[in-house]
Short mmCIF file of C-alpha atoms in Angstrom, two decimals:
data_model
loop_
_atom_site.label_atom_id
_atom_site.label_comp_id
_atom_site.label_asym_id
_atom_site.label_seq_id
_atom_site.Cartn_x
_atom_site.Cartn_y
_atom_site.Cartn_z
CA MET M 162 38.20 14.73 -42.69
CA SER M 163 39.45 11.38 -41.38
CA ASN M 164 37.30 8.41 -40.52
CA SER M 165 38.10 8.94 -36.83
CA ASN M 166 36.20 12.23 -36.92
CA VAL M 167 33.02 10.71 -38.31
CA VAL M 168 30.37 10.21 -35.63
CA LYS M 169 27.49 7.86 -36.29
CA LEU M 170 24.20 9.44 -35.33
CA VAL M 171 21.58 7.39 -33.54
CA GLN M 172 18.39 7.39 -35.55
CA PRO M 173 15.11 8.26 -33.83
CA GLY M 174 13.39 5.22 -32.38
CA THR M 175 16.56 3.12 -32.30
CA PHE M 176 18.34 1.86 -29.19
CA SER M 177 22.14 1.94 -29.10
CA ASP M 178 23.59 1.84 -25.61
CA GLN M 179 26.62 -0.35 -24.97
CA LEU M 180 26.29 -0.08 -21.17
CA THR M 181 22.69 -1.26 -21.29
CA GLU M 182 23.64 -4.13 -23.57
CA VAL M 183 26.32 -5.20 -21.08
CA LEU M 184 23.78 -5.00 -18.24
CA ARG M 185 21.29 -6.97 -20.28
CA ARG M 186 23.79 -9.74 -20.97
CA GLY M 187 24.70 -9.82 -17.28
CA ALA M 188 21.04 -9.99 -16.32
CA ARG M 189 20.52 -12.88 -18.75
CA SER M 190 23.44 -14.75 -17.21
CA LEU M 191 22.31 -14.13 -13.62
CA LEU M 192 18.74 -15.10 -14.42
CA ALA M 193 19.86 -18.29 -16.13
CA ARG M 194 22.00 -19.27 -13.14
CA ALA M 195 19.18 -18.50 -10.72
CA VAL M 196 16.70 -20.66 -12.61
CA GLU M 197 19.28 -23.46 -12.93
CA ALA M 198 19.80 -23.35 -9.15
CA GLU M 199 16.04 -23.45 -8.65
CA VAL M 200 15.77 -26.54 -10.86
CA ALA M 201 18.67 -28.20 -9.01
CA ASP M 202 16.93 -27.62 -5.67
CA PHE M 203 13.69 -29.05 -7.08
CA LEU M 204 15.45 -32.17 -8.35
CA GLY M 205 17.30 -32.55 -5.06
CA GLY M 206 14.00 -32.44 -3.18
CA HIS M 207 12.73 -35.38 -5.24
CA GLY M 208 16.03 -37.24 -5.37
CA GLU M 209 14.78 -40.21 -3.33
CA LEU M 210 11.93 -41.00 -5.72
CA LYS M 211 12.57 -43.94 -8.08
CA THR M 212 10.75 -45.56 -10.98
CA GLY M 213 9.70 -49.19 -10.93
CA ASP M 214 12.98 -50.25 -12.53
CA GLY M 215 15.09 -48.28 -10.01
CA ARG M 216 15.89 -45.20 -12.10
CA GLN M 217 15.64 -41.59 -10.95
CA ARG M 218 11.99 -40.60 -11.27
CA VAL M 219 12.30 -36.82 -11.68
CA VAL M 220 15.02 -35.72 -14.12
CA ARG M 221 16.00 -32.84 -16.40
CA HIS M 222 14.53 -32.98 -19.88
CA GLY M 223 16.08 -30.32 -22.08
CA HIS M 224 14.79 -26.77 -22.26
CA LEU M 225 11.58 -24.98 -23.08
CA PRO M 226 11.58 -22.70 -26.15
CA GLU M 227 13.37 -19.42 -25.62
CA ARG M 228 11.21 -16.50 -24.54
CA GLU M 229 11.83 -12.85 -23.79
CA VAL M 230 10.86 -11.15 -20.53
CA LEU M 231 10.49 -7.39 -20.65
CA THR M 232 12.48 -5.75 -17.83
CA GLY M 233 13.55 -2.25 -16.86
CA ILE M 234 16.66 -2.64 -19.04
CA GLY M 235 14.82 -4.05 -22.01
CA PRO M 236 13.98 -7.57 -23.21
CA VAL M 237 16.01 -10.40 -21.62
CA ALA M 238 15.92 -13.74 -23.45
CA LEU M 239 16.09 -17.03 -21.57
CA ARG M 240 15.63 -20.75 -22.16
CA GLN M 241 14.09 -22.33 -19.06
CA PRO M 242 15.10 -25.91 -18.13
CA ARG M 243 12.42 -28.57 -18.47
CA VAL M 244 11.76 -31.28 -15.86
CA ARG M 245 10.28 -34.72 -16.60
CA ASP M 246 8.49 -37.19 -14.35
CA ARG M 247 9.39 -40.62 -15.76
CA ALA M 248 6.76 -42.47 -13.76
CA ALA M 249 3.70 -40.55 -14.99
CA ALA M 250 2.11 -39.77 -18.32
CA ALA M 251 1.84 -36.19 -19.55
CA ASP M 252 -1.91 -36.08 -18.82
CA ASP M 253 -1.64 -37.73 -15.41
CA PRO M 254 -2.98 -35.28 -12.74
CA GLY M 255 -0.55 -36.79 -10.21
CA ARG M 256 2.50 -36.05 -12.34
CA ILE M 257 5.24 -34.10 -10.57
CA ARG M 258 5.56 -30.74 -12.26
CA PHE M 259 8.15 -27.99 -11.96
CA SER M 260 6.99 -24.36 -11.96
CA SER M 261 9.62 -21.66 -11.52
CA MET M 262 8.94 -19.02 -8.87
CA ILE M 263 11.52 -16.75 -10.49
CA LEU M 264 10.13 -17.09 -13.99
CA PRO M 265 6.46 -18.13 -13.74
CA PRO M 266 4.70 -19.61 -16.79
CA TYR M 267 3.48 -17.03 -19.30
CA MET M 268 5.37 -14.20 -17.58
CA ARG M 269 6.23 -11.64 -20.24
CA ARG M 270 7.16 -8.55 -18.21
CA SER M 271 8.79 -7.89 -14.86
CA LYS M 272 6.93 -6.36 -11.91
CA SER M 273 8.81 -3.08 -12.36
CA ILE M 274 7.27 -2.73 -15.81
CA GLU M 275 3.84 -3.66 -14.42
CA THR M 276 4.19 -0.71 -12.02
CA LEU M 277 5.59 1.64 -14.66
CA LEU M 278 2.67 1.22 -17.04
CA PRO M 279 -0.11 2.58 -14.76
CA ILE M 280 2.19 5.48 -13.80
CA LEU M 281 2.57 6.46 -17.45
CA TYR M 282 -1.13 6.00 -18.05
CA LEU M 283 -2.00 8.38 -15.21
CA LYS M 284 0.63 10.80 -16.53
CA GLY M 285 -1.44 11.13 -19.66
CA ILE M 286 0.27 8.74 -22.08
CA SER M 287 -2.43 7.34 -24.34
CA THR M 288 -2.74 3.66 -25.13
CA GLY M 289 -1.45 4.12 -28.66
CA ASP M 290 1.64 6.07 -27.56
CA PHE M 291 3.12 3.51 -25.15
CA SER M 292 5.42 1.87 -27.70
CA GLU M 293 6.96 5.19 -28.71
CA ALA M 294 7.22 6.47 -25.12
CA LEU M 295 9.07 3.35 -23.93
CA ALA M 296 11.24 2.71 -26.98
CA ALA M 297 14.21 4.66 -25.60
CA LEU M 298 14.09 2.73 -22.33
CA LEU M 299 13.27 -0.79 -23.46
CA GLY M 300 14.35 -0.83 -27.09
CA LYS M 301 12.30 -0.32 -30.21
CA ASP M 302 11.44 -4.01 -30.54
CA ALA M 303 10.28 -4.49 -26.94
CA PRO M 304 7.46 -7.04 -27.02
CA GLY M 305 4.04 -6.69 -25.41
CA LEU M 306 3.72 -2.91 -25.67
CA SER M 307 1.40 -2.59 -28.62
CA ALA M 308 -1.86 -0.67 -28.22
CA SER M 309 -3.86 -3.90 -28.11
CA ALA M 310 -1.51 -5.43 -25.51
CA ILE M 311 -1.79 -2.35 -23.30
CA SER M 312 -5.58 -2.43 -23.62
CA ARG M 313 -5.63 -6.07 -22.51
CA LEU M 314 -3.31 -5.27 -19.62
CA LYS M 315 -5.55 -2.39 -18.56
CA GLU M 316 -8.56 -4.72 -18.49
CA GLY M 317 -6.49 -7.01 -16.29
CA TRP M 318 -6.02 -4.13 -13.84
CA HIS M 319 -9.79 -3.61 -13.77
CA ASP M 320 -10.25 -7.32 -13.03
CA ASP M 321 -7.59 -7.26 -10.28
CA HIS M 322 -9.24 -4.29 -8.59
CA ALA M 323 -12.73 -5.80 -8.88
CA ALA M 324 -11.57 -9.12 -7.39
CA TRP M 325 -9.80 -7.32 -4.53
CA ALA M 326 -12.91 -5.23 -3.79
CA LYS M 327 -14.99 -8.42 -3.42
CA ARG M 328 -12.52 -10.44 -1.33
CA ASP M 329 -13.74 -12.28 1.76
CA LEU M 330 -12.78 -10.56 5.04
CA SER M 331 -14.33 -13.02 7.50
CA ALA M 332 -10.92 -14.34 8.57
CA LYS M 333 -9.46 -10.85 8.98
CA ARG M 334 -9.09 -8.65 12.04
CA TYR M 335 -7.54 -5.20 12.29
CA VAL M 336 -6.37 -3.70 15.57
CA TYR M 337 -6.01 -0.15 14.20
CA ILE M 338 -7.34 1.55 11.10
CA TRP M 339 -6.44 4.86 9.44
CA ALA M 340 -8.90 6.66 7.17
CA ASP M 341 -8.53 9.66 4.88
CA GLY M 342 -9.83 11.17 1.68
CA ILE M 343 -7.03 11.69 -0.83
CA HIS M 344 -7.22 14.19 -3.67
CA LEU M 345 -4.92 13.16 -6.52
CA GLN M 346 -3.68 15.15 -9.48
CA ALA M 347 -4.83 12.38 -11.78
CA ARG M 348 -7.04 13.08 -14.76
CA LEU M 349 -10.32 12.13 -13.06
CA GLU M 350 -13.59 12.79 -14.82
CA ASP M 351 -15.09 14.50 -11.74
CA GLU M 352 -12.74 16.90 -9.95
CA ALA M 353 -15.06 17.08 -6.92
CA GLN M 354 -14.39 13.46 -6.07
CA CYS M 355 -11.44 11.95 -4.26
CA ILE M 356 -10.17 8.53 -3.24
CA LEU M 357 -11.50 7.23 0.09
CA VAL M 358 -8.80 5.12 1.71
CA ILE M 359 -8.73 2.87 4.78
CA ILE M 360 -5.53 1.11 5.90
CA GLY M 361 -5.61 -1.49 8.66
CA ALA M 362 -3.01 -2.96 11.02
CA THR M 363 -3.27 -6.72 11.55
CA PRO M 364 -2.54 -8.46 14.90
CA GLU M 365 0.89 -9.28 13.43
CA GLY M 366 1.64 -5.59 12.92
CA THR M 367 1.53 -5.53 9.13
CA LYS M 368 -0.32 -2.74 7.37
CA GLU M 369 -2.77 -3.61 4.62
CA LEU M 370 -4.94 -1.65 2.23
CA LEU M 371 -8.40 -2.38 3.62
CA GLY M 372 -10.85 -0.03 1.89
CA PHE M 373 -10.44 1.87 -1.36
CA THR M 374 -13.09 3.58 -3.47
CA ASP M 375 -14.09 6.91 -4.96
CA GLY M 376 -16.40 9.36 -3.22
CA SER M 377 -16.58 12.70 -1.47
CA ARG M 378 -14.19 13.39 1.41
CA GLU M 379 -16.89 15.07 3.50
CA SER M 380 -19.72 12.69 2.62
CA ALA M 381 -20.85 10.51 5.53
CA HIS M 382 -22.95 8.57 3.02
CA ASP M 383 -19.94 7.51 0.90
CA TRP M 384 -17.97 6.50 4.00
CA ARG M 385 -20.97 4.58 5.34
CA VAL M 386 -21.28 2.64 2.09
CA LEU M 387 -17.59 1.72 2.23
CA LEU M 388 -17.66 0.67 5.91
CA LEU M 389 -20.87 -1.33 5.53
CA ASP M 390 -19.38 -3.12 2.52
CA LEU M 391 -16.38 -4.14 4.63
CA LYS M 392 -18.71 -5.39 7.35
CA ARG M 393 -20.92 -7.25 4.86
CA ARG M 394 -17.86 -9.12 3.54
CA GLY M 395 -17.01 -10.41 7.01
CA LEU M 396 -15.16 -7.67 8.92
CA THR M 397 -17.50 -7.79 11.91
CA ILE M 398 -14.99 -7.09 14.72
CA ALA M 399 -14.42 -3.38 15.31
CA PRO M 400 -10.85 -2.05 15.49
CA GLN M 401 -9.40 -1.01 18.83
CA LEU M 402 -8.81 2.50 17.49
CA ALA M 403 -9.56 4.47 14.33
CA VAL M 404 -7.40 7.43 13.26
CA ALA M 405 -8.66 10.13 10.90
CA ASP M 406 -9.05 13.85 10.28
CA GLY M 407 -11.79 15.40 12.39
CA ALA M 408 -13.42 17.14 9.41
CA LEU M 409 -14.25 13.94 7.57
CA GLY M 410 -17.76 12.57 7.20
CA PHE M 411 -16.00 9.36 8.18
CA TRP M 412 -16.67 9.81 11.90
CA LYS M 413 -20.45 9.96 11.60
CA ALA M 414 -20.45 6.82 9.48
CA PHE M 415 -17.90 5.07 11.72
CA GLY M 416 -20.00 5.77 14.83
CA GLU M 417 -23.01 4.18 13.19
CA VAL M 418 -21.20 1.06 11.99
CA TRP M 419 -18.99 0.52 15.08
CA PRO M 420 -20.47 2.69 17.86
CA LYS M 421 -18.21 1.38 20.67
CA ALA M 422 -14.83 1.76 18.92
CA ARG M 423 -12.36 4.39 20.10
CA GLU M 424 -11.51 7.46 18.01
CA GLN M 425 -8.21 9.31 17.54
CA ARG M 426 -8.00 12.60 15.65
CA CYS M 427 -4.96 13.23 13.47
CA TRP M 428 -2.66 15.82 15.05
CA VAL M 429 -1.23 16.96 11.72
CA HIS M 430 -4.68 17.85 10.41
CA LYS M 431 -5.73 19.40 13.73
CA THR M 432 -2.58 21.55 13.87
CA ALA M 433 -3.26 22.82 10.35
CA ASN M 434 -6.90 23.58 11.24
CA VAL M 435 -5.95 25.51 14.39
CA LEU M 436 -3.20 27.50 12.64
CA ALA M 437 -5.64 28.42 9.88
CA LYS M 438 -7.67 30.35 12.49
CA LEU M 439 -4.64 32.33 13.70
CA PRO M 440 -2.68 35.17 12.06
CA LYS M 441 0.61 34.04 10.53
CA SER M 442 2.56 35.97 13.15
CA GLN M 443 1.21 33.55 15.77
CA HIS M 444 1.96 30.34 13.86
CA PRO M 445 5.49 29.53 15.17
CA LYS M 446 4.56 29.99 18.84
CA ALA M 447 1.19 28.23 18.50
CA LYS M 448 2.77 25.30 16.67
CA ARG M 449 5.25 24.81 19.52
CA ALA M 450 2.44 24.99 22.07
CA LEU M 451 0.45 22.35 20.21
CA GLN M 452 3.52 20.14 19.95
CA ASP M 453 3.90 20.35 23.74
CA ILE M 454 0.51 18.64 24.00
CA TRP M 455 0.97 15.62 21.74
CA MET M 456 4.64 15.15 22.64
CA ALA M 457 3.99 15.12 26.41
CA GLU M 458 5.26 12.06 28.29
CA THR M 459 1.99 11.43 30.14
CA LYS M 460 -1.67 12.17 29.62
CA ALA M 461 -1.67 14.41 32.69
CA ASP M 462 1.13 16.52 31.20
CA ALA M 463 -0.78 16.66 27.91
CA GLU M 464 -3.93 17.81 29.74
CA THR M 465 -1.95 20.58 31.42
CA ALA M 466 -0.44 21.72 28.10
CA PHE M 467 -3.93 21.52 26.57
CA ASP M 468 -5.40 23.80 29.25
CA THR M 469 -2.47 26.19 28.86
CA PHE M 470 -3.14 26.58 25.13
CA ILE M 471 -6.89 27.12 25.62
CA GLU M 472 -6.35 29.73 28.36
CA GLY M 473 -3.68 31.51 26.34
CA TYR M 474 -5.63 31.81 23.09
CA ARG M 475 -9.37 31.78 23.94
CA VAL M 476 -9.66 35.49 24.76
CA LYS M 477 -8.15 36.88 21.56
CA TYR M 478 -8.40 33.88 19.23
CA ASP M 479 -11.51 32.06 20.45
CA LYS M 480 -12.09 30.21 17.16
CA ALA M 481 -8.65 28.61 17.29
CA ALA M 482 -9.16 27.64 20.95
CA GLU M 483 -12.58 26.16 20.24
CA CYS M 484 -11.24 24.21 17.23
CA LEU M 485 -8.82 22.47 19.58
CA ARG M 486 -11.13 22.16 22.60
CA LYS M 487 -14.02 20.38 20.86
CA ASP M 488 -11.93 17.27 20.05
CA ARG M 489 -10.06 17.05 23.35
CA GLY M 490 -10.88 13.42 24.18
CA ALA M 491 -10.27 12.13 20.65
CA LEU M 492 -6.96 13.98 20.38
CA LEU M 493 -5.57 12.33 23.54
CA ALA M 494 -6.91 8.80 23.05
CA PHE M 495 -3.50 7.45 21.98
CA TYR M 496 -2.24 7.71 25.60
CA ASP M 497 -4.33 4.62 26.42
CA PHE M 498 -2.32 2.51 23.97
CA PRO M 499 1.29 1.20 23.98
CA ALA M 500 3.91 3.95 23.81
CA GLU M 501 5.62 2.07 20.97
CA HIS M 502 2.50 2.72 18.86
CA TRP M 503 2.10 6.43 19.60
CA LYS M 504 4.02 7.65 16.56
CA HIS M 505 1.73 5.51 14.36
CA LEU M 506 -1.49 6.63 16.07
CA ARG M 507 -1.09 10.39 16.38
CA THR M 508 -1.45 11.01 12.64
CA THR M 509 -2.77 9.51 9.41
CA ASN M 510 0.82 9.31 8.13
CA PRO M 511 0.48 5.64 7.00
CA ILE M 512 -1.93 6.93 4.33
CA GLU M 513 -0.28 10.28 3.65
CA SER M 514 3.21 8.83 3.15
CA THR M 515 1.91 6.15 0.78
CA PHE M 516 -0.11 8.53 -1.36
CA ALA M 517 2.61 11.16 -1.42
CA THR M 518 4.50 8.96 -3.87
CA VAL M 519 1.32 8.28 -5.83
CA ARG M 520 0.63 12.02 -6.04
CA HIS M 521 4.09 12.64 -7.46
CA ARG M 522 3.43 10.06 -10.14
CA THR M 523 0.14 11.55 -11.28
CA ILE M 524 -0.64 14.82 -12.99
CA ARG M 525 -3.71 16.43 -14.45
CA SER M 526 -3.92 16.49 -18.24
CA LYS M 527 -6.46 17.51 -20.84
CA GLY M 528 -7.90 14.02 -21.23
CA CYS M 529 -10.01 12.49 -18.47
CA LEU M 530 -10.12 9.01 -17.03
CA SER M 531 -13.37 7.41 -15.98
CA ASN M 532 -13.58 6.82 -12.23
CA ARG M 533 -13.41 3.08 -12.88
CA THR M 534 -10.16 3.39 -14.83
CA ALA M 535 -8.58 5.88 -12.43
CA LEU M 536 -9.35 3.62 -9.47
CA ALA M 537 -7.80 0.63 -11.21
CA MET M 538 -4.65 2.57 -12.11
CA VAL M 539 -4.16 4.00 -8.61
CA PHE M 540 -4.97 0.62 -7.06
CA LYS M 541 -2.09 -0.97 -8.99
CA LEU M 542 0.29 1.72 -7.71
CA VAL M 543 -0.82 1.26 -4.10
CA GLU M 544 -0.68 -2.52 -4.47
CA GLY M 545 2.96 -2.21 -5.47
CA ALA M 546 3.74 0.26 -2.66
CA GLN M 547 2.08 -2.01 -0.09
CA LYS M 548 4.90 -4.54 -0.43
CA THR M 549 7.34 -2.05 1.09
CA TRP M 550 5.23 -0.98 4.08
CA ARG M 551 6.96 -1.50 7.43
CA ARG M 552 5.46 -3.34 10.35
CA LEU M 553 4.35 -1.36 13.37
CA ASP M 554 6.92 -0.81 16.10
CA GLY M 555 6.06 -2.88 19.15
CA HIS M 556 3.90 -5.25 17.11
CA ALA M 557 4.32 -7.94 19.80
CA LEU M 558 1.99 -5.86 22.02
CA LEU M 559 -0.95 -6.02 19.61
CA PRO M 560 -2.21 -9.44 20.82
CA LYS M 561 -2.35 -7.99 24.35
CA LEU M 562 -4.72 -5.28 23.15
CA ILE M 563 -6.93 -7.95 21.60
CA LEU M 564 -6.95 -9.82 24.94
CA GLY M 565 -8.11 -6.67 26.71
CA VAL M 566 -4.88 -5.70 28.47
CA LYS M 567 -5.06 -2.04 29.53
CA PHE M 568 -2.38 0.58 28.96
CA THR M 569 -1.98 3.88 30.79
CA ASN M 570 0.44 6.54 29.55
CA GLY M 571 1.76 3.95 27.11
CA LEU M 572 2.63 1.39 29.80
CA GLU M 573 0.92 -1.91 30.46
CA VAL M 574 -1.33 -2.01 33.50
CA ILE M 575 -0.67 -5.24 35.38
CA ALA M 576 -4.09 -6.74 36.00
CA LYS M 577 -5.05 -9.18 38.70
CA ALA M 578 -5.10 -12.83 37.68
CA ASN M 579 -8.90 -13.15 37.77
CA ASP M 580 -9.32 -9.95 35.71
CA LEU M 581 -6.96 -11.26 33.04
CA GLN M 582 -8.84 -14.59 32.88
CA THR M 583 -12.13 -12.71 32.42
CA ALA M 584 -10.62 -10.59 29.62
CA THR M 585 -9.20 -13.69 27.90
CA ALA M 586 -12.57 -15.46 28.03
CA ALA M 587 -14.33 -12.40 26.62
CA ALA M 588 -11.84 -12.15 23.69
#
């Protein structure tokens, strides 16, 4: 046997991947250049400042000690440039300081790793098994993944969630909100509970996680506690419209907290509820008939399609017809809002689409998480997903809703000048 036929076996727990090493070296080079450019911009912004003897006041001053940042391709080492203010002492509070936005002080792991860790935790990886589970991805000597480090990081997630749950909302306003109770395949200690979620749309059209706690999907009490907490922390202005499933205890609580706000039932949930009261042979035809209602161009056309469905099904399938009929007004409320917003308002999709990815990343296992820990883990996942949420289509129309401008069949109703002045004064 020749030496060319001898293959070196990779030992368990070791990391030997030439492609990853090339990527890591490239990442180190790119990161170094990015930080150097950031320092150059900082120095250029203070280029006009001089010391008493006419020298440049803010200058480079060597490098900080090398440190490793844990990324998705393993540890990347970097020496960050140091900046010195010649005109101020080290303890002077007015000293000009440089702090990198790319590589903040004390940063030891990238955001991708921050997101990966709660995913693995919800998957059932125990605190003591993190180092072994991540060795193949990050290298056997990846820093900051010991059991004690993971425990400290987990406590940080608890703190982040607690601080978010107590944040001041007095400066906030939400034009629309979506509410739903989400059942996750996470290892919760009480299977009867779910995550109560409220997402709000700001006047700028951005979607934000507004309310988030554990409770019972059907419990009006749990929803009332959540809504009253939001109001107690400063969210006193009711949304223009709330969107949710008709079966939730949310509506009873919502009517008590904000009795004058409009309601919109989710068409996806309503369609499922109606089809559940029909034999499967009727599902394709009934689904098309329901779609003719919520896809109608005008409210009048929707009313006609609504009546057609009720007349067609009430004799033989009265329970299905009644399930649809009882929420008639709330199902068609979206016609009084801009047409650009209809696709956002007909369903609770902003919540469902977000938690679909969270559901895929969680799975039930033999061990159980406390509700406090599960909430913190899921909160970190949603916090990361929130950064990718798209703005509402037609977001420029949201301020008009706040000013009281009326919409009919999705189109703005041109008000008389004196009516518009009255609406503006009232807002």
